[in-house]
Every structure is written in structure tokens, then in C-alpha cells.
PDB file of N, CA and C in Angstrom:
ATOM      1  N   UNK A  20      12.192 -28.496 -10.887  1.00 50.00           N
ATOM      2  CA  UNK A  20      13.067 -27.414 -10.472  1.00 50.00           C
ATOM      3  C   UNK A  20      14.064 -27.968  -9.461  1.00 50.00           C
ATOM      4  N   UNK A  21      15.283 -27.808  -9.421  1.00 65.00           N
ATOM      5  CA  UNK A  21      16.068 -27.879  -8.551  1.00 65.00           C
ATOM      6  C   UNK A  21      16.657 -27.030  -7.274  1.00 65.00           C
ATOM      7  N   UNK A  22      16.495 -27.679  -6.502  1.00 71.00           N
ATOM      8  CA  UNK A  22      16.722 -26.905  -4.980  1.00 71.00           C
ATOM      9  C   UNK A  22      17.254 -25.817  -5.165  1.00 71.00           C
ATOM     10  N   UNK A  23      16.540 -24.904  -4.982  1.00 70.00           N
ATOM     11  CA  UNK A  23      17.330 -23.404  -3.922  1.00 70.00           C
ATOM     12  C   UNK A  23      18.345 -23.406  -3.652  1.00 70.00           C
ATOM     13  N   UNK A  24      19.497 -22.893  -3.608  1.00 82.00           N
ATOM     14  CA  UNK A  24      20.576 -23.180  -2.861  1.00 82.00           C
ATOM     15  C   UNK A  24      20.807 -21.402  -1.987  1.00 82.00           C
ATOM     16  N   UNK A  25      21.769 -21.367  -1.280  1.00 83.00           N
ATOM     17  CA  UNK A  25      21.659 -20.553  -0.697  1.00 83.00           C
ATOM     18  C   UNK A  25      22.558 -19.093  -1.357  1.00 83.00           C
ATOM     19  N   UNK A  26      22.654 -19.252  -2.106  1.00 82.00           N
ATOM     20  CA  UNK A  26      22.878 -18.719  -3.830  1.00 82.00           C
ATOM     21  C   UNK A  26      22.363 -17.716  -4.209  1.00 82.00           C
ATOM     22  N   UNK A  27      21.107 -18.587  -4.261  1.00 80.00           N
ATOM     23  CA  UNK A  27      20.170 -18.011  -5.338  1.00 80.00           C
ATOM     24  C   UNK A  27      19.581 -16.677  -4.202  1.00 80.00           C
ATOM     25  N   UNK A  28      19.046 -17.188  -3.303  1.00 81.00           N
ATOM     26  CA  UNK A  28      18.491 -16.675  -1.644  1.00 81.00           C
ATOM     27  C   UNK A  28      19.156 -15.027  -2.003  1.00 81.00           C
ATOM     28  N   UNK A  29      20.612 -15.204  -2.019  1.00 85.00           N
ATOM     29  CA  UNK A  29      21.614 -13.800  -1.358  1.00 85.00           C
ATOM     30  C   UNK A  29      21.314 -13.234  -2.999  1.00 85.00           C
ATOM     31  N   UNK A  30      21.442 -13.730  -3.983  1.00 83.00           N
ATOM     32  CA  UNK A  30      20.810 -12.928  -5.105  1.00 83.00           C
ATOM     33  C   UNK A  30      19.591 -12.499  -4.981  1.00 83.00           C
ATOM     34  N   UNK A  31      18.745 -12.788  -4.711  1.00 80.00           N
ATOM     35  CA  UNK A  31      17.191 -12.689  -4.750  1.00 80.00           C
ATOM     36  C   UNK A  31      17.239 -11.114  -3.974  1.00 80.00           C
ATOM     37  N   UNK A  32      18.060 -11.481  -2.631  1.00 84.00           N
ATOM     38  CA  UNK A  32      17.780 -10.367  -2.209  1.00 84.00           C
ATOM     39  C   UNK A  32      18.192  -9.116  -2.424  1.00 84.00           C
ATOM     40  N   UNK A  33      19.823  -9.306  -2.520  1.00 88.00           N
ATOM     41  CA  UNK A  33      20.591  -7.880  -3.230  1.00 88.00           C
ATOM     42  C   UNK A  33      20.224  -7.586  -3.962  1.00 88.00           C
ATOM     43  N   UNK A  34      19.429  -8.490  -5.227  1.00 83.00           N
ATOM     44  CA  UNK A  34      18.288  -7.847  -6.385  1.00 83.00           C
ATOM     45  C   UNK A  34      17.469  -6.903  -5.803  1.00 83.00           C
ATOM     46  N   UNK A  35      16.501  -7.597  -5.336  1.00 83.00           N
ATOM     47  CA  UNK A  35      15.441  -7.028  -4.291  1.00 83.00           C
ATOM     48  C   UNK A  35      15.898  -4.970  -3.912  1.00 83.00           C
ATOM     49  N   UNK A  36      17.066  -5.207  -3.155  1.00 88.00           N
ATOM     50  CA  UNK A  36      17.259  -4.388  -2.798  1.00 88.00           C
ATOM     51  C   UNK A  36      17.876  -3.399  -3.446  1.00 88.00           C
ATOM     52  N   UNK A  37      18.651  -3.755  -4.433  1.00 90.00           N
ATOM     53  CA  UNK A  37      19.142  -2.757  -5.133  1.00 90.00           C
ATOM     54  C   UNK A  37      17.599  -2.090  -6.078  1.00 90.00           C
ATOM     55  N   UNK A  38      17.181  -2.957  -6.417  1.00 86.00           N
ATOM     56  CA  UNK A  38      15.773  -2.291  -6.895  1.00 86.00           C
ATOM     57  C   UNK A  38      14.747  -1.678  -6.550  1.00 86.00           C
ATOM     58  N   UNK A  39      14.866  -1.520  -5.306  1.00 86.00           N
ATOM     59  CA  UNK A  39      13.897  -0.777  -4.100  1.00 86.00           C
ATOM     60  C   UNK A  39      14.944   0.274  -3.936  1.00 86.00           C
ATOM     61  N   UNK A  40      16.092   0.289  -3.320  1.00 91.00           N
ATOM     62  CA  UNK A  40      16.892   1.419  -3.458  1.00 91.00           C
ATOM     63  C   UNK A  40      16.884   2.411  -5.064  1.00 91.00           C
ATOM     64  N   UNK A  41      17.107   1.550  -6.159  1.00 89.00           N
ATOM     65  CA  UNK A  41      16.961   2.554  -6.884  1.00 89.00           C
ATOM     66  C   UNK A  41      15.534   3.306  -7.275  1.00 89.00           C
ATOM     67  N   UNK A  42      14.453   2.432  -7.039  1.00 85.00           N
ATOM     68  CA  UNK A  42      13.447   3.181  -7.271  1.00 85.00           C
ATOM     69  C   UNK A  42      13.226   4.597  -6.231  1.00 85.00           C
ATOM     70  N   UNK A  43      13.382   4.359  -4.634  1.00 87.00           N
ATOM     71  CA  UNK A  43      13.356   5.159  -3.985  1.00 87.00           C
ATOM     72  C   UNK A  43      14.389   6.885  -4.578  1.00 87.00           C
ATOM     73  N   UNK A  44      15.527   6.489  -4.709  1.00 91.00           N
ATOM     74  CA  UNK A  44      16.262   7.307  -5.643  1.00 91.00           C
ATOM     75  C   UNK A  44      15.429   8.293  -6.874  1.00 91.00           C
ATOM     76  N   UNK A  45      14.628   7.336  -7.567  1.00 86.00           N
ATOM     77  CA  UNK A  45      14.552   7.726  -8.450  1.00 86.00           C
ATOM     78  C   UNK A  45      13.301   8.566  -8.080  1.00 86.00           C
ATOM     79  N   UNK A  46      12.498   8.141  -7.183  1.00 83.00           N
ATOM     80  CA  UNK A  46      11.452   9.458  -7.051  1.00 83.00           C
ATOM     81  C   UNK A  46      11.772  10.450  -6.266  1.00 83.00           C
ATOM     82  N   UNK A  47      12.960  10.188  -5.405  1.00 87.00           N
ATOM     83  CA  UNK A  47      13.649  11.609  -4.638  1.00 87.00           C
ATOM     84  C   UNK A  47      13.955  12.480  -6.001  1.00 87.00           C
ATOM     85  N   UNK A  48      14.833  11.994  -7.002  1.00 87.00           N
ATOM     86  CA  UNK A  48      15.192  12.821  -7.792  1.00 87.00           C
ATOM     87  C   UNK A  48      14.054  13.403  -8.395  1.00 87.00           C
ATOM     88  N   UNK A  49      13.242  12.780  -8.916  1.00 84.00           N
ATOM     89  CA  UNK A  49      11.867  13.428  -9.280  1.00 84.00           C
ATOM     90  C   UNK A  49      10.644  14.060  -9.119  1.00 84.00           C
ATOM     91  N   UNK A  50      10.870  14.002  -7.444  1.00 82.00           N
ATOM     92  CA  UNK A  50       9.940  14.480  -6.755  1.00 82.00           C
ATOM     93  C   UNK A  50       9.151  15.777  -7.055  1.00 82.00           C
ATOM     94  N   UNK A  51      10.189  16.655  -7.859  1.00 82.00           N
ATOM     95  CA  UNK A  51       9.388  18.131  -7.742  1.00 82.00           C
ATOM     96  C   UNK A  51       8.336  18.168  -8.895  1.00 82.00           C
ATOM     97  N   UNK A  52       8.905  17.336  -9.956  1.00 80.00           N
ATOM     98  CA  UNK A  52       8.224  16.923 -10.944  1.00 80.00           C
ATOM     99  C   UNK A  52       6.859  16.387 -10.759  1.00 80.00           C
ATOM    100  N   UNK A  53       6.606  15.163 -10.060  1.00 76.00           N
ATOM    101  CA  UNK A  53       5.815  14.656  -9.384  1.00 76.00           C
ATOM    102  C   UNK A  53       4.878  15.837  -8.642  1.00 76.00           C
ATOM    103  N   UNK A  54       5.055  16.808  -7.716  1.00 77.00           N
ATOM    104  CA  UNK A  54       4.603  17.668  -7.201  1.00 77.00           C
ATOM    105  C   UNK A  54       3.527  18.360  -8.399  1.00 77.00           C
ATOM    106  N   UNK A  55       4.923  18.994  -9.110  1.00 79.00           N
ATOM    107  CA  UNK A  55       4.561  20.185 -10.098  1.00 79.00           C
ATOM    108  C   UNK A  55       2.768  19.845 -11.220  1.00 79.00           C
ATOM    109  N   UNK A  56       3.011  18.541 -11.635  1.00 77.00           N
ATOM    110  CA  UNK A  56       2.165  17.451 -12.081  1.00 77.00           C
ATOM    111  C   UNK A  56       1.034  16.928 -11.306  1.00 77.00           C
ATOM    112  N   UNK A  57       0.966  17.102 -10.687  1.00 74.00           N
ATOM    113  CA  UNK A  57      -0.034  16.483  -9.744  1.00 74.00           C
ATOM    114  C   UNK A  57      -0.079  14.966 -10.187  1.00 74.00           C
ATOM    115  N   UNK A  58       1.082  14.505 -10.118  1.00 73.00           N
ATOM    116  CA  UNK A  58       1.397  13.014 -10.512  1.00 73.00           C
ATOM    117  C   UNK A  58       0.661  11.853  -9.199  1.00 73.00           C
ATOM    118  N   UNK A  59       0.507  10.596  -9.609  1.00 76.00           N
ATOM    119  CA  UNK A  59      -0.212   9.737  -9.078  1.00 76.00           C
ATOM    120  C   UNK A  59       0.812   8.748  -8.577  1.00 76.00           C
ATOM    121  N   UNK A  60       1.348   8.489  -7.107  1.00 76.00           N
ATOM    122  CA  UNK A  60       2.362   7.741  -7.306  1.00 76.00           C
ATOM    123  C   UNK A  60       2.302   6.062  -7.075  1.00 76.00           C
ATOM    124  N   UNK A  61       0.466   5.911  -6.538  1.00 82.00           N
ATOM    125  CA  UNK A  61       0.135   4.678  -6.466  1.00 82.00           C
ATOM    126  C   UNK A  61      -0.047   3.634  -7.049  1.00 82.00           C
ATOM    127  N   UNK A  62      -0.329   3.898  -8.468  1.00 83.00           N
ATOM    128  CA  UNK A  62       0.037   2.991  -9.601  1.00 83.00           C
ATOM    129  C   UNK A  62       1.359   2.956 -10.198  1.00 83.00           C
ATOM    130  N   UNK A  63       1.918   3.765 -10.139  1.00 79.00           N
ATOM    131  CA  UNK A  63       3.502   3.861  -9.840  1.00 79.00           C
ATOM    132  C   UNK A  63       4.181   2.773  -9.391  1.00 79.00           C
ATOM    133  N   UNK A  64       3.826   2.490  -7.978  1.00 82.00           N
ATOM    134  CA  UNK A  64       4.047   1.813  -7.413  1.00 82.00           C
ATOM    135  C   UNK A  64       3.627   0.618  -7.215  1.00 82.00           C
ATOM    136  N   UNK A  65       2.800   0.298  -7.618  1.00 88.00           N
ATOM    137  CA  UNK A  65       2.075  -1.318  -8.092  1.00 88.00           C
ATOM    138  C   UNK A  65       2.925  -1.528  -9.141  1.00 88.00           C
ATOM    139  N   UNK A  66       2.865  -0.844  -9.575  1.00 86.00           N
ATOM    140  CA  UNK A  66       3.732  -1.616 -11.204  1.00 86.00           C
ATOM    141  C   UNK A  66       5.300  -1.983 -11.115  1.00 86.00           C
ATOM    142  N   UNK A  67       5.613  -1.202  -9.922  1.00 83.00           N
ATOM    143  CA  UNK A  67       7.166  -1.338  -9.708  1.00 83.00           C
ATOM    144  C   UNK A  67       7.109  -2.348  -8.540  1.00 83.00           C
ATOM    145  N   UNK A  68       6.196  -2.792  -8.259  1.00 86.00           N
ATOM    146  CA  UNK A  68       6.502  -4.112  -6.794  1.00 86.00           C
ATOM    147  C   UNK A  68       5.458  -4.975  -7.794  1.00 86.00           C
ATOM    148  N   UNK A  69       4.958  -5.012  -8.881  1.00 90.00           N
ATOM    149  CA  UNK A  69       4.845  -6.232  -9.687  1.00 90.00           C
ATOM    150  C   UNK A  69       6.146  -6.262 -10.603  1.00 90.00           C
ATOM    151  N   UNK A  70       7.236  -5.412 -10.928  1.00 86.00           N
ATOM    152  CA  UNK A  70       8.429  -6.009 -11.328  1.00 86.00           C
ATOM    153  C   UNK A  70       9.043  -6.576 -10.448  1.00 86.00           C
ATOM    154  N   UNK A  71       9.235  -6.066  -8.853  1.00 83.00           N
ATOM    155  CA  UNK A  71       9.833  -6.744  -8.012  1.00 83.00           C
ATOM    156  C   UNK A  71       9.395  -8.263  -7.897  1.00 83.00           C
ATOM    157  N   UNK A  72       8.394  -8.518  -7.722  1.00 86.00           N
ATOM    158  CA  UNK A  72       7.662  -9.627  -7.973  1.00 86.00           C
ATOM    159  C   UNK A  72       8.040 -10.555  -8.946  1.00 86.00           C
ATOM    160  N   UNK A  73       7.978 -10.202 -10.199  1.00 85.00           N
ATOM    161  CA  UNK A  73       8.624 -10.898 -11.104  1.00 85.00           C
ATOM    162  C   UNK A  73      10.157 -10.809 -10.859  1.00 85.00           C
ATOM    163  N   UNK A  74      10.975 -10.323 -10.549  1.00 78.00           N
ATOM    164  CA  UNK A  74      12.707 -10.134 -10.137  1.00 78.00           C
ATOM    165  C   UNK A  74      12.739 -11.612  -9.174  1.00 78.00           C
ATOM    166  N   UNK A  75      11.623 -11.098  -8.384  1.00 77.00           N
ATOM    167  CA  UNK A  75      12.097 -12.320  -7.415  1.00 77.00           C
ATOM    168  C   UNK A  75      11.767 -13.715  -7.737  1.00 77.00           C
ATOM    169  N   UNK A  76      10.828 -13.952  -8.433  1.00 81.00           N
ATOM    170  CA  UNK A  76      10.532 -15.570  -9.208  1.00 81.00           C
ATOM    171  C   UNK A  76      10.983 -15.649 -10.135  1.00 81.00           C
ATOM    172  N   UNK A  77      11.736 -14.563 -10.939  1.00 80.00           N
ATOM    173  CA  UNK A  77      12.626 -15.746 -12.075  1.00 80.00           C
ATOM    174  C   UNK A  77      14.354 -15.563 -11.487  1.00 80.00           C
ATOM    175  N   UNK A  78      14.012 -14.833 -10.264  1.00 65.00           N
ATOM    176  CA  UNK A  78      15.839 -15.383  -9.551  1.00 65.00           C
ATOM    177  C   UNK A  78      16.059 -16.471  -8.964  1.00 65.00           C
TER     178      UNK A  78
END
């Protein structure tokens, strides 16, 4: 593999973040739903910070 550069770093993160921002988004918008359901949001959320996870090792 070839060095990191400081590149890749500022991608990694605006990834990062735009993907945490939109998820947050996306359960505001859904929230009542979630409520109404007696939805589970903890596996939810494992599964969406094991995509983050993967976002960030193949950036």
C-alpha cells in the first residue's frame, strides 16, 4: 500500500461526516415512525457505524 497522503485523511473525514450527518437526518425525519413502531434503533445503529467502518478503510 502506498502512503497516506494528506488527501486521502480530508476525504476520509468529510466522508465520515457527511455520513453521520445524513444518518442523523434521516432518523430526525423518521422519528415518529420509529416511535409509532416501537422500532429498535440499536441495531440500527451498529449496522450504520459498521458501514462507517467500512467507508473509512476502503478511503
Amino acid at each position: 500500500m502506498d502512503a497516506i497522503t494528506t488527501g486521502h485523511w480530508i476525504f476520509a473525514v468529510l466522508g465520515s461526516g457527511f455520513y453521520i450527518l445524513y444518518c442523523m437526518w434521516g432518523y430526525k425525519i423518521e422519528h415518529s415512525n420509529y416511535k409509532n413502531f416501537d422500532f429498535k434503533i440499536f441495531p440500527t445503529m451498529l449496522y450504520m457505524l459498521l458501514v462507517l467502518i467500512g467507508l473509512i478503510i476502503i478511503s
